[in-house]
């Protein structure tokens, strides 16, 4: 039973466990189109979550009290969401291990690159089992770390029981049973972003490719700017029209304080976003996606270091979704609702974003705060490697709008979990020498090398376990005890790796160079062993 799947592992007949959005990303990964790495939590995981602690029974009992006129649907929705927030997530360690792997560059083989694994920003997207333009399901942006990741997952699960979702599902004789798939995808800290269409939605010309582009994150396209527009001949890929919009600002991700900020562009806003070569490349990618999807489509893309990434695609049914142009120049489809984007923390939300009404924003932020309260009250009993003070509430900061000069670049430094590390007497963090900041990153990264090796060893243990026993979700240390007669030669080494990993995750104690060398050497030998040798 597949619970967590990489995009590349999804096959055509598995749409019913991952959803259409995830299926589209899977197809992209097999087209030699760059996609941001990620994985999917399948409906099998959702069903296991619902069956645990009788969560499903509790929800069905509450739904039984729903009035036929839906007069109490808001109360029903609130009660069900509370049940979900208070229920233990399943397979937490496997989910977090998969998340950590998104910070590892598997394309680089040199030893130094092994020290670059880190917790990264991800987008957590709902991937429902049914498609409709009548209700929206959330995408949570700028999610980083275990606490925020698990909160975002609960948010996606609970979205199936929003008041509007409940009414839609019941009115259309659908079932809550298929559940919800969830996409967890590494965010691209884009320099440029946009949307492309495999046809011209302004003129319904199917021989043209239509492209909108802006500087910074793609959030800008939905926030009142006037993007660039490019028209390309679909057959020859010749550019037939370039319209440069006056882009007053861009949105950027400030990695120092982990906030999304609005950057006033001034003169740069009058520049063309994509050069001719880049326009042709986006058109080529869009044409390729259109050919694969066997129908008209749109694609959301982002560019970083002159490399394009396709974030998601959507088929467009001509005749049902008639395109039109908004007054600010943005292209949307009638009857197609914009995917609800939610920032995990209030301080992550730029001041000017106007994707939805203030009431909806306040409602979403309150729900996120409620989830964190439940996380504090409800410790997960099955957690294998819990992080100390994992559910501690963070201090809220005021949203800050900054104007960044075009010459000044944001320093791309990740906060370290060793931010309290300081062997100097300097009180102000900003005055800490650069050498100490580098040392912090080395400590953090060396620990993540151990975590990745622990993941690899655990996967090998799972394979051995499935060969000898029925499948179960025993924690690592109990699993090796159970399997001791088959892994006796490696038992003490496995215990040692688990202890080193626990100290890093629970006590923020980085491994020594000797420990890193030991873990890497053992992992390589253990993972390469033939299963028949156990």
Coordinates of C-alpha atoms in Angstrom, one line a residue:
X1 CA 0.0 0.0 0.0
X2 CA 1.7 3.2 -1.2
X3 CA 1.5 6.1 1.2
X4 CA 4.3 8.4 0.1
X5 CA 5.4 8.7 -3.5
X6 CA 7.9 10.7 -5.5
X7 CA 6.5 12.4 -8.6
X8 CA 8.5 10.0 -10.8
X9 CA 7.0 6.9 -9.1
X10 CA 3.4 7.7 -9.9
X11 CA 1.9 5.7 -12.8
X12 CA -1.1 6.4 -15.0
X13 CA -3.4 4.1 -13.0
X14 CA -2.7 5.7 -9.7
X15 CA -4.6 8.9 -10.1
X16 CA -7.2 7.7 -7.7
X17 CA -4.7 7.8 -4.8
X18 CA -2.8 11.0 -5.7
X19 CA -5.3 13.3 -7.4
X20 CA -5.2 15.1 -10.7
X21 CA -2.7 17.8 -9.7
X22 CA -0.2 15.2 -8.5
X23 CA -0.7 13.2 -11.7
X24 CA 0.1 16.3 -13.8
X25 CA 3.4 16.8 -11.9
X26 CA 4.2 13.1 -12.4
X27 CA 3.7 13.4 -16.1
X28 CA 5.9 16.5 -16.2
X29 CA 8.7 14.7 -14.4
X30 CA 8.7 12.1 -17.2
X31 CA 8.8 14.7 -20.0
X32 CA 12.3 16.0 -19.4
X33 CA 10.7 19.2 -18.2
X34 CA 12.3 20.7 -15.1
X35 CA 10.0 20.5 -12.1
X36 CA 10.7 21.5 -8.5
X37 CA 11.3 18.2 -6.5
X38 CA 8.6 16.9 -4.3
X39 CA 6.5 14.0 -3.2
X40 CA 2.8 13.1 -2.6
X41 CA 1.0 11.9 0.5
X42 CA -1.5 9.5 -1.1
X43 CA -5.1 8.8 -0.1
X44 CA -3.9 5.6 1.6
X45 CA -2.2 7.8 4.2
X46 CA -5.3 9.9 4.5
X47 CA -7.5 6.8 5.1
X48 CA -5.0 5.5 7.7
X49 CA -5.2 8.8 9.4
X50 CA -9.0 8.7 9.4
X51 CA -9.1 5.2 10.7
X52 CA -6.7 5.8 13.5
X53 CA -8.2 6.7 16.9
X54 CA -11.7 6.4 15.3
X55 CA -11.4 9.8 13.7
X56 CA -13.6 8.7 10.8
X57 CA -16.3 7.4 13.2
X58 CA -16.3 10.7 15.1
X59 CA -16.6 12.7 11.9
X60 CA -19.4 10.6 10.6
X61 CA -21.2 11.0 13.9
X62 CA -21.0 14.8 13.6
X63 CA -22.1 14.8 9.9
X64 CA -25.2 12.9 11.1
X65 CA -26.3 16.0 12.9
X66 CA -26.2 18.1 9.7
X67 CA -29.4 19.8 8.9
X68 CA -30.9 19.1 5.5
X69 CA -31.1 22.8 4.8
X70 CA -27.4 23.2 5.8
X71 CA -28.4 25.8 8.3
X72 CA -25.8 24.5 10.8
X73 CA -23.1 23.6 8.3
X74 CA -20.6 26.1 9.7
X75 CA -20.9 24.6 13.2
X76 CA -20.5 21.1 11.7
X77 CA -17.5 22.2 9.8
X78 CA -15.8 23.8 12.8
X79 CA -16.4 20.7 15.0
X80 CA -15.0 18.3 12.4
X81 CA -11.9 20.5 11.9
X82 CA -11.3 20.4 15.7
X83 CA -11.4 16.6 15.5
X84 CA -8.8 16.6 12.7
X85 CA -6.6 19.0 14.5
X86 CA -6.7 16.9 17.7
X87 CA -6.0 13.6 15.8
X88 CA -2.5 12.1 15.6
X89 CA -1.0 12.2 12.2
X90 CA 0.4 8.9 10.9
X91 CA 3.8 8.1 9.5
X92 CA 5.2 11.3 10.8
X93 CA 8.8 10.2 10.7
X94 CA 8.5 9.0 7.1
X95 CA 6.9 12.3 6.1
X96 CA 9.6 14.3 7.7
X97 CA 12.3 12.1 6.3
X98 CA 10.9 12.7 2.8
X99 CA 10.8 16.5 3.5
X100 CA 14.4 16.5 4.6
X101 CA 15.4 14.7 1.4
X102 CA 14.2 17.8 -0.6
X103 CA 17.1 19.7 0.9
X104 CA 19.6 17.2 -0.5
X105 CA 21.3 17.7 -3.9
X106 CA 21.4 14.2 -5.3
X107 CA 22.9 15.4 -8.5
X108 CA 26.2 16.3 -6.9
X109 CA 28.5 13.5 -5.9
X110 CA 31.4 15.4 -4.2
X111 CA 31.7 15.1 -0.4
X112 CA 31.2 18.7 0.3
X113 CA 27.8 18.7 -1.3
X114 CA 26.7 16.1 1.4
X115 CA 26.9 18.9 3.9
X116 CA 24.3 21.1 2.1
X117 CA 21.2 19.2 3.1
X118 CA 18.9 21.5 5.1
X119 CA 15.3 22.2 5.9
X120 CA 13.9 24.1 3.0
X121 CA 10.8 26.1 2.1
X122 CA 8.0 24.0 0.5
X123 CA 4.6 24.6 -0.9
X124 CA 2.0 22.2 0.5
X125 CA -0.8 21.8 -2.0
X126 CA -4.2 20.0 -1.7
X127 CA -4.7 17.4 -4.4
X128 CA -8.4 16.3 -4.1
X129 CA -9.9 13.3 -5.8
X130 CA -12.6 15.3 -7.6
X131 CA -12.3 18.4 -9.8
X132 CA -14.6 21.3 -9.6
X133 CA -14.6 25.0 -10.2
X134 CA -17.1 25.7 -7.4
X135 CA -14.9 25.3 -4.4
X136 CA -11.2 26.1 -3.7
X137 CA -8.7 23.9 -1.9
X138 CA -5.7 25.5 -0.2
X139 CA -2.0 25.8 -1.1
X140 CA 0.2 26.8 1.8
X141 CA 3.3 28.6 0.9
X142 CA 6.7 29.2 2.6
X143 CA 6.3 26.2 4.9
X144 CA 9.6 25.2 6.6
X145 CA 10.3 22.8 9.4
X146 CA 8.5 20.0 11.1
X147 CA 5.9 21.9 13.1
X148 CA 4.8 24.1 10.1
X149 CA 4.8 21.1 7.8
X150 CA 2.5 19.0 10.0
X151 CA 0.2 22.0 10.6
X152 CA -0.1 22.5 6.8
X153 CA -1.0 18.8 6.3
X154 CA -3.8 19.1 8.8
X155 CA -5.0 22.2 7.1
X156 CA -5.2 20.4 3.8
X157 CA -7.0 17.4 5.3
X158 CA -9.5 19.7 7.1
X159 CA -10.2 21.6 3.8
X160 CA -12.3 18.7 2.7
X161 CA -14.7 19.6 5.5
X162 CA -14.9 23.3 4.9
X163 CA -18.6 24.4 4.9
X164 CA -18.7 24.9 1.1
X165 CA -17.0 21.5 0.5
X166 CA -19.5 19.7 2.7
X167 CA -22.4 21.3 0.9
X168 CA -20.9 20.5 -2.5
X169 CA -20.0 16.9 -1.8
X170 CA -23.5 16.2 -0.3
X171 CA -25.5 18.1 -3.0
X172 CA -23.6 16.2 -5.8
X173 CA -23.9 12.8 -4.1
X174 CA -20.2 12.5 -3.8
X175 CA -18.4 10.8 -0.9
X176 CA -15.8 12.0 1.6
X177 CA -14.3 8.5 1.5
X178 CA -11.8 9.0 -1.4
X179 CA -10.1 11.6 0.8
X180 CA -7.3 14.0 -0.1
X181 CA -3.9 13.7 -1.6
X182 CA -1.3 16.2 -0.6
X183 CA 1.6 17.5 -2.7
X184 CA 4.7 18.7 -0.9
X185 CA 7.0 20.5 -3.3
X186 CA 10.2 22.5 -2.8
X187 CA 9.6 26.2 -3.5
X188 CA 11.6 27.9 -6.2
X189 CA 13.0 31.2 -4.9
X190 CA 12.3 32.6 -8.4
X191 CA 13.8 35.7 -10.0
X192 CA 11.1 35.6 -12.6
X193 CA 7.8 33.8 -12.8
X194 CA 4.6 33.5 -14.8
X195 CA 1.8 31.6 -16.6
X196 CA 1.7 30.3 -20.1
X197 CA -1.2 29.1 -22.2
X198 CA -1.1 26.8 -25.1
X199 CA -3.5 29.1 -26.9
X200 CA -4.4 32.8 -26.9
X201 CA -7.2 33.2 -24.3
X202 CA -7.8 36.8 -25.4
X203 CA -8.6 35.9 -29.0
X204 CA -9.2 32.2 -28.8
X205 CA -6.4 31.8 -31.4
X206 CA -5.2 28.2 -31.1
X207 CA -2.1 28.8 -33.3
X208 CA -0.6 31.0 -30.7
X209 CA 1.1 30.6 -27.3
X210 CA 0.3 33.3 -24.7
X211 CA 2.7 34.1 -21.9
X212 CA 2.4 36.4 -18.8
X213 CA 5.6 37.2 -16.8
X214 CA 6.7 39.2 -13.8
X215 CA 9.8 39.6 -11.6
X216 CA 10.1 37.7 -8.4
X217 CA 7.6 35.2 -7.1
X218 CA 4.5 34.3 -9.1
X219 CA 2.4 35.8 -6.3
X220 CA 2.8 39.1 -8.2
X221 CA 0.6 37.9 -11.0
X222 CA -2.4 37.8 -8.7
X223 CA -1.6 41.0 -6.8
X224 CA -2.4 43.9 -9.0
X225 CA 0.7 44.3 -11.1
X226 CA 0.7 44.7 -14.9
X227 CA 2.7 41.8 -16.2
X228 CA 4.6 41.5 -19.4
X229 CA 2.6 39.7 -22.2
X230 CA 4.2 37.8 -25.0
X231 CA 2.6 36.1 -28.0
X232 CA 4.4 33.3 -29.8
X233 CA 3.5 31.4 -33.0
X234 CA 2.9 27.8 -31.9
X235 CA 4.3 26.2 -34.9
X236 CA 7.5 28.2 -35.6
X237 CA 8.0 29.6 -32.1
X238 CA 8.6 33.0 -33.6
X239 CA 7.7 35.9 -31.3
X240 CA 4.9 37.9 -32.8
X241 CA 4.1 40.4 -30.0
X242 CA 5.9 41.8 -26.9
X243 CA 4.0 44.0 -24.5
X244 CA 6.0 45.2 -21.5
X245 CA 3.9 46.0 -18.4
X246 CA 4.8 48.6 -15.9
X247 CA 5.5 46.4 -12.9
X248 CA 5.6 48.6 -9.7
X249 CA 6.8 45.9 -7.4
X250 CA 7.8 42.3 -7.0
X251 CA 7.5 39.7 -4.2
X252 CA 10.7 38.1 -2.9
X253 CA 11.4 35.5 -0.2
X254 CA 13.8 37.1 2.4
X255 CA 15.7 34.0 3.6
X256 CA 17.3 35.9 6.5
X257 CA 14.1 36.4 8.4
X258 CA 12.0 33.9 6.4
X259 CA 9.4 36.5 5.2
X260 CA 7.8 37.3 1.9
X261 CA 8.5 40.9 1.1
X262 CA 7.3 43.5 -1.4
X263 CA 10.2 45.0 -3.3
X264 CA 9.5 48.4 -5.0
X265 CA 11.1 48.1 -8.5
X266 CA 11.2 51.7 -9.6
X267 CA 13.0 51.8 -13.0
X268 CA 13.5 48.1 -13.2
X269 CA 9.8 47.7 -13.3
X270 CA 9.8 49.1 -16.8
X271 CA 12.2 46.5 -18.0
X272 CA 11.2 43.4 -20.1
X273 CA 11.1 40.4 -17.8
X274 CA 12.1 37.7 -20.3
X275 CA 14.5 38.1 -23.2
X276 CA 13.7 36.6 -26.6
X277 CA 15.6 33.4 -25.9
X278 CA 13.7 32.8 -22.6
X279 CA 10.3 33.6 -24.3
X280 CA 11.0 30.9 -26.9
X281 CA 12.1 28.5 -24.2
X282 CA 8.8 28.9 -22.3
X283 CA 6.9 28.6 -25.5
X284 CA 8.7 25.4 -26.3
X285 CA 8.0 23.9 -22.9
X286 CA 4.3 24.9 -23.1
X287 CA 4.0 23.3 -26.5
X288 CA 5.6 20.1 -25.2
X289 CA 3.1 20.0 -22.3
X290 CA 0.2 20.7 -24.6
X291 CA 1.2 17.7 -26.8
X292 CA 1.5 15.4 -23.8
X293 CA -1.8 16.5 -22.2
X294 CA -3.7 16.1 -25.5
X295 CA -5.6 19.3 -24.9
X296 CA -5.3 23.0 -24.3
X297 CA -3.5 23.8 -21.0
X298 CA -1.9 26.4 -18.9
X299 CA 1.3 26.1 -17.0
X300 CA 2.7 28.0 -14.0
X301 CA 6.5 28.4 -14.2
X302 CA 9.4 30.0 -12.3
X303 CA 12.9 30.9 -13.3
X304 CA 16.0 30.8 -11.1
X305 CA 19.6 31.2 -12.3
X306 CA 18.4 31.1 -15.9
X307 CA 16.8 27.7 -15.4
X308 CA 13.0 27.3 -15.8
X309 CA 10.8 25.1 -13.6
X310 CA 7.2 24.1 -14.2
X311 CA 5.4 24.3 -10.9
X312 CA 2.0 22.9 -12.0
X313 CA -0.2 22.5 -15.1
X314 CA -3.9 22.5 -15.7
X315 CA -5.9 21.3 -18.6
X316 CA -8.5 23.8 -19.9
X317 CA -11.7 22.6 -21.4
X318 CA -12.6 25.1 -24.2
X319 CA -16.3 25.9 -24.2
X320 CA -16.6 25.4 -20.5
X321 CA -13.8 27.6 -19.3
X322 CA -14.0 30.7 -21.5
X323 CA -11.0 32.9 -21.0
X324 CA -11.3 36.6 -20.6
X325 CA -9.0 39.5 -19.6
X326 CA -9.2 41.4 -16.4
X327 CA -9.0 45.1 -16.1
X328 CA -5.5 45.0 -14.8
X329 CA -4.2 42.8 -17.7
X330 CA -4.1 39.5 -15.8
X331 CA -5.6 36.5 -17.6
X332 CA -8.1 34.3 -15.8
X333 CA -10.7 31.7 -16.8
X334 CA -14.3 32.2 -16.1
X335 CA -15.8 29.5 -13.9
X336 CA -12.3 28.6 -12.8
X337 CA -11.5 29.7 -9.2
X338 CA -8.0 30.8 -8.3
X339 CA -6.3 28.3 -6.0
X340 CA -6.3 29.7 -2.5
X341 CA -2.8 30.6 -1.4
X342 CA -2.2 30.7 2.3
X343 CA 1.0 31.8 4.0
X344 CA 1.8 29.6 7.0
X345 CA 2.5 32.5 9.3
X346 CA 0.8 36.0 9.4
X347 CA 4.2 37.6 9.2
X348 CA 4.9 35.7 5.9
X349 CA 2.0 37.5 4.3
X350 CA 3.0 40.6 2.2
X351 CA 0.8 43.6 3.0
X352 CA -0.5 44.1 -0.5
X353 CA -1.7 40.6 -1.4
X354 CA -5.3 40.7 -2.3
X355 CA -6.1 37.1 -3.5
X356 CA -9.0 36.9 -1.1
X357 CA -11.1 39.1 1.2
X358 CA -9.8 40.2 4.6
X359 CA -12.5 38.1 6.3
X360 CA -11.3 34.9 4.5
X361 CA -7.6 35.7 5.4
X362 CA -8.5 36.3 9.0
X363 CA -10.4 33.0 9.1
X364 CA -7.5 31.1 7.5
X365 CA -4.9 32.6 9.9
X366 CA -7.1 31.8 12.9
X367 CA -7.4 28.2 11.8
X368 CA -3.7 27.9 11.5
X369 CA -3.2 29.4 15.0
X370 CA -5.8 26.9 16.2
X371 CA -3.9 24.0 14.7
X372 CA -0.7 25.1 16.5
X373 CA -2.6 25.2 19.8
X374 CA -3.8 21.7 19.3
X375 CA -0.2 20.6 18.4
X376 CA 0.9 21.9 21.8
X377 CA -1.8 20.1 23.6
X378 CA -1.6 16.8 21.7
X379 CA 1.9 15.1 21.6
X380 CA 2.1 12.5 19.0
X381 CA 2.7 9.1 20.8
X382 CA 4.1 7.4 17.7
X383 CA 6.7 9.9 17.0
X384 CA 10.1 8.2 16.8
X385 CA 12.5 11.1 16.7
X386 CA 10.7 14.1 18.3
X387 CA 12.3 17.5 18.2
X388 CA 12.6 19.1 21.6
X389 CA 10.1 22.0 22.1
X390 CA 8.7 21.1 18.6
X391 CA 5.3 22.7 19.3
X392 CA 6.5 25.8 21.1
X393 CA 4.6 28.8 19.9
X394 CA 6.7 31.3 17.9
X395 CA 6.7 35.0 18.7
X396 CA 4.6 36.9 16.2
X397 CA 6.2 39.9 14.4
X398 CA 4.5 42.7 12.7
X399 CA 4.3 42.5 8.9
X400 CA 7.0 44.7 7.5
X401 CA 7.0 46.3 4.0
X402 CA 10.4 47.1 2.9
X403 CA 11.8 49.0 -0.1
X404 CA 14.9 47.4 -1.3
X405 CA 17.1 49.3 -3.7
X406 CA 17.9 47.6 -7.0
X407 CA 21.6 47.5 -6.2
X408 CA 21.2 45.9 -2.9
X409 CA 20.6 42.1 -2.9
X410 CA 19.1 40.1 -0.1
X411 CA 21.6 37.9 1.6
X412 CA 20.7 34.3 1.0
X413 CA 21.4 32.9 4.4
X414 CA 19.3 30.2 6.0
X415 CA 18.6 30.4 9.7
X416 CA 20.2 27.6 11.6
X417 CA 18.7 25.6 14.4
X418 CA 22.0 26.4 16.1
X419 CA 21.2 30.1 16.1
X420 CA 21.8 30.1 19.8
X421 CA 25.4 28.8 19.3
X422 CA 27.8 31.5 20.2
X423 CA 31.3 31.1 21.7
X424 CA 31.9 34.8 21.7
X425 CA 30.8 37.5 24.1
X426 CA 29.1 39.5 21.3
X427 CA 25.4 40.1 22.2
X428 CA 24.1 41.3 18.8
X429 CA 23.7 38.4 16.3
X430 CA 24.4 40.8 13.4
X431 CA 27.9 41.4 14.9
X432 CA 28.9 37.7 15.0
X433 CA 31.9 37.2 12.7
X434 CA 31.2 35.5 9.3
X435 CA 33.4 32.6 10.4
X436 CA 31.0 31.8 13.2
X437 CA 28.0 31.8 10.9
X438 CA 29.8 29.4 8.5
X439 CA 30.6 27.2 11.5
X440 CA 26.9 27.1 12.4
X441 CA 26.0 26.0 8.9
X442 CA 28.7 23.3 9.0
X443 CA 27.3 22.0 12.3
X444 CA 23.7 22.0 11.0
X445 CA 24.7 20.4 7.7
X446 CA 26.8 17.7 9.2
X447 CA 23.8 16.7 11.3
X448 CA 21.6 16.5 8.2
X449 CA 24.2 14.1 6.6
X450 CA 23.5 11.8 9.6
X451 CA 19.7 12.2 9.2
X452 CA 19.9 11.3 5.5
X453 CA 22.0 8.3 6.2
X454 CA 19.6 7.3 8.9
X455 CA 16.8 7.5 6.3
X456 CA 18.8 5.2 3.9
X457 CA 19.5 2.7 6.6
X458 CA 15.9 2.7 7.8
X459 CA 14.7 2.0 4.2
X460 CA 17.0 -0.9 4.0
X461 CA 15.8 -2.2 7.4
X462 CA 12.2 -2.0 6.1
X463 CA 13.1 -4.1 3.1
X464 CA 14.7 -6.7 5.4
X465 CA 11.8 -6.6 7.8
X466 CA 9.2 -7.1 5.0
X467 CA 11.2 -10.2 3.9
X468 CA 11.1 -11.8 7.4
X469 CA 7.9 -10.4 9.0
X470 CA 4.6 -8.8 8.2
X471 CA 4.8 -5.1 7.5
X472 CA 4.5 -2.8 10.5
X473 CA 5.4 0.8 11.6
X474 CA 7.7 0.0 14.5
X475 CA 10.1 2.7 15.5
X476 CA 13.7 2.2 14.5
X477 CA 15.1 1.1 17.8
X478 CA 12.3 -1.4 18.4
X479 CA 12.6 -2.7 14.8
X480 CA 16.3 -3.5 15.2
X481 CA 15.6 -5.3 18.5
X482 CA 12.9 -7.4 16.8
X483 CA 15.3 -8.2 13.9
X484 CA 18.4 -8.8 16.0
X485 CA 19.0 -12.4 15.0
X486 CA 19.1 -11.4 11.3
X487 CA 21.3 -8.3 11.7
X488 CA 23.4 -9.3 14.7
X489 CA 26.7 -8.3 13.1
X490 CA 25.4 -4.8 12.5
X491 CA 23.2 -4.4 15.6
X492 CA 25.6 -2.2 17.7
X493 CA 26.4 0.0 14.7
X494 CA 22.7 0.5 14.0
X495 CA 22.1 1.5 17.6
X496 CA 25.0 3.9 17.4
X497 CA 23.6 5.6 14.3
X498 CA 20.2 5.9 15.9
X499 CA 21.7 7.5 19.0
X500 CA 23.7 10.0 17.0
X501 CA 20.6 11.0 15.0
X502 CA 18.5 11.3 18.1
X503 CA 21.0 13.6 19.8
X504 CA 21.1 15.8 16.7
X505 CA 17.3 16.0 16.4
X506 CA 16.4 16.1 20.1
X507 CA 19.3 17.9 21.7
X508 CA 20.6 19.9 18.7
X509 CA 24.0 18.2 19.3
X510 CA 26.0 18.1 16.1
X511 CA 27.9 14.9 15.3
X512 CA 31.7 14.9 15.5
X513 CA 33.8 14.5 12.3
X514 CA 34.6 10.9 13.4
X515 CA 30.9 10.2 13.9
X516 CA 30.0 11.6 10.4
X517 CA 32.8 9.4 8.9
X518 CA 31.5 6.4 10.7
X519 CA 27.9 7.0 9.7
X520 CA 28.8 7.5 6.0
X521 CA 31.0 4.4 5.9
X522 CA 28.5 2.1 7.6
X523 CA 25.6 3.4 5.6
X524 CA 27.4 2.7 2.3
X525 CA 28.3 -0.8 3.3
X526 CA 24.9 -1.7 4.9
X527 CA 22.7 -0.3 2.1
X528 CA 24.7 -2.2 -0.6
X529 CA 24.3 -5.5 1.1
X530 CA 22.3 -8.1 -0.7
X531 CA 18.9 -8.9 0.9
X532 CA 19.7 -12.6 0.8
X533 CA 22.7 -12.1 3.1
X534 CA 20.3 -11.3 6.0

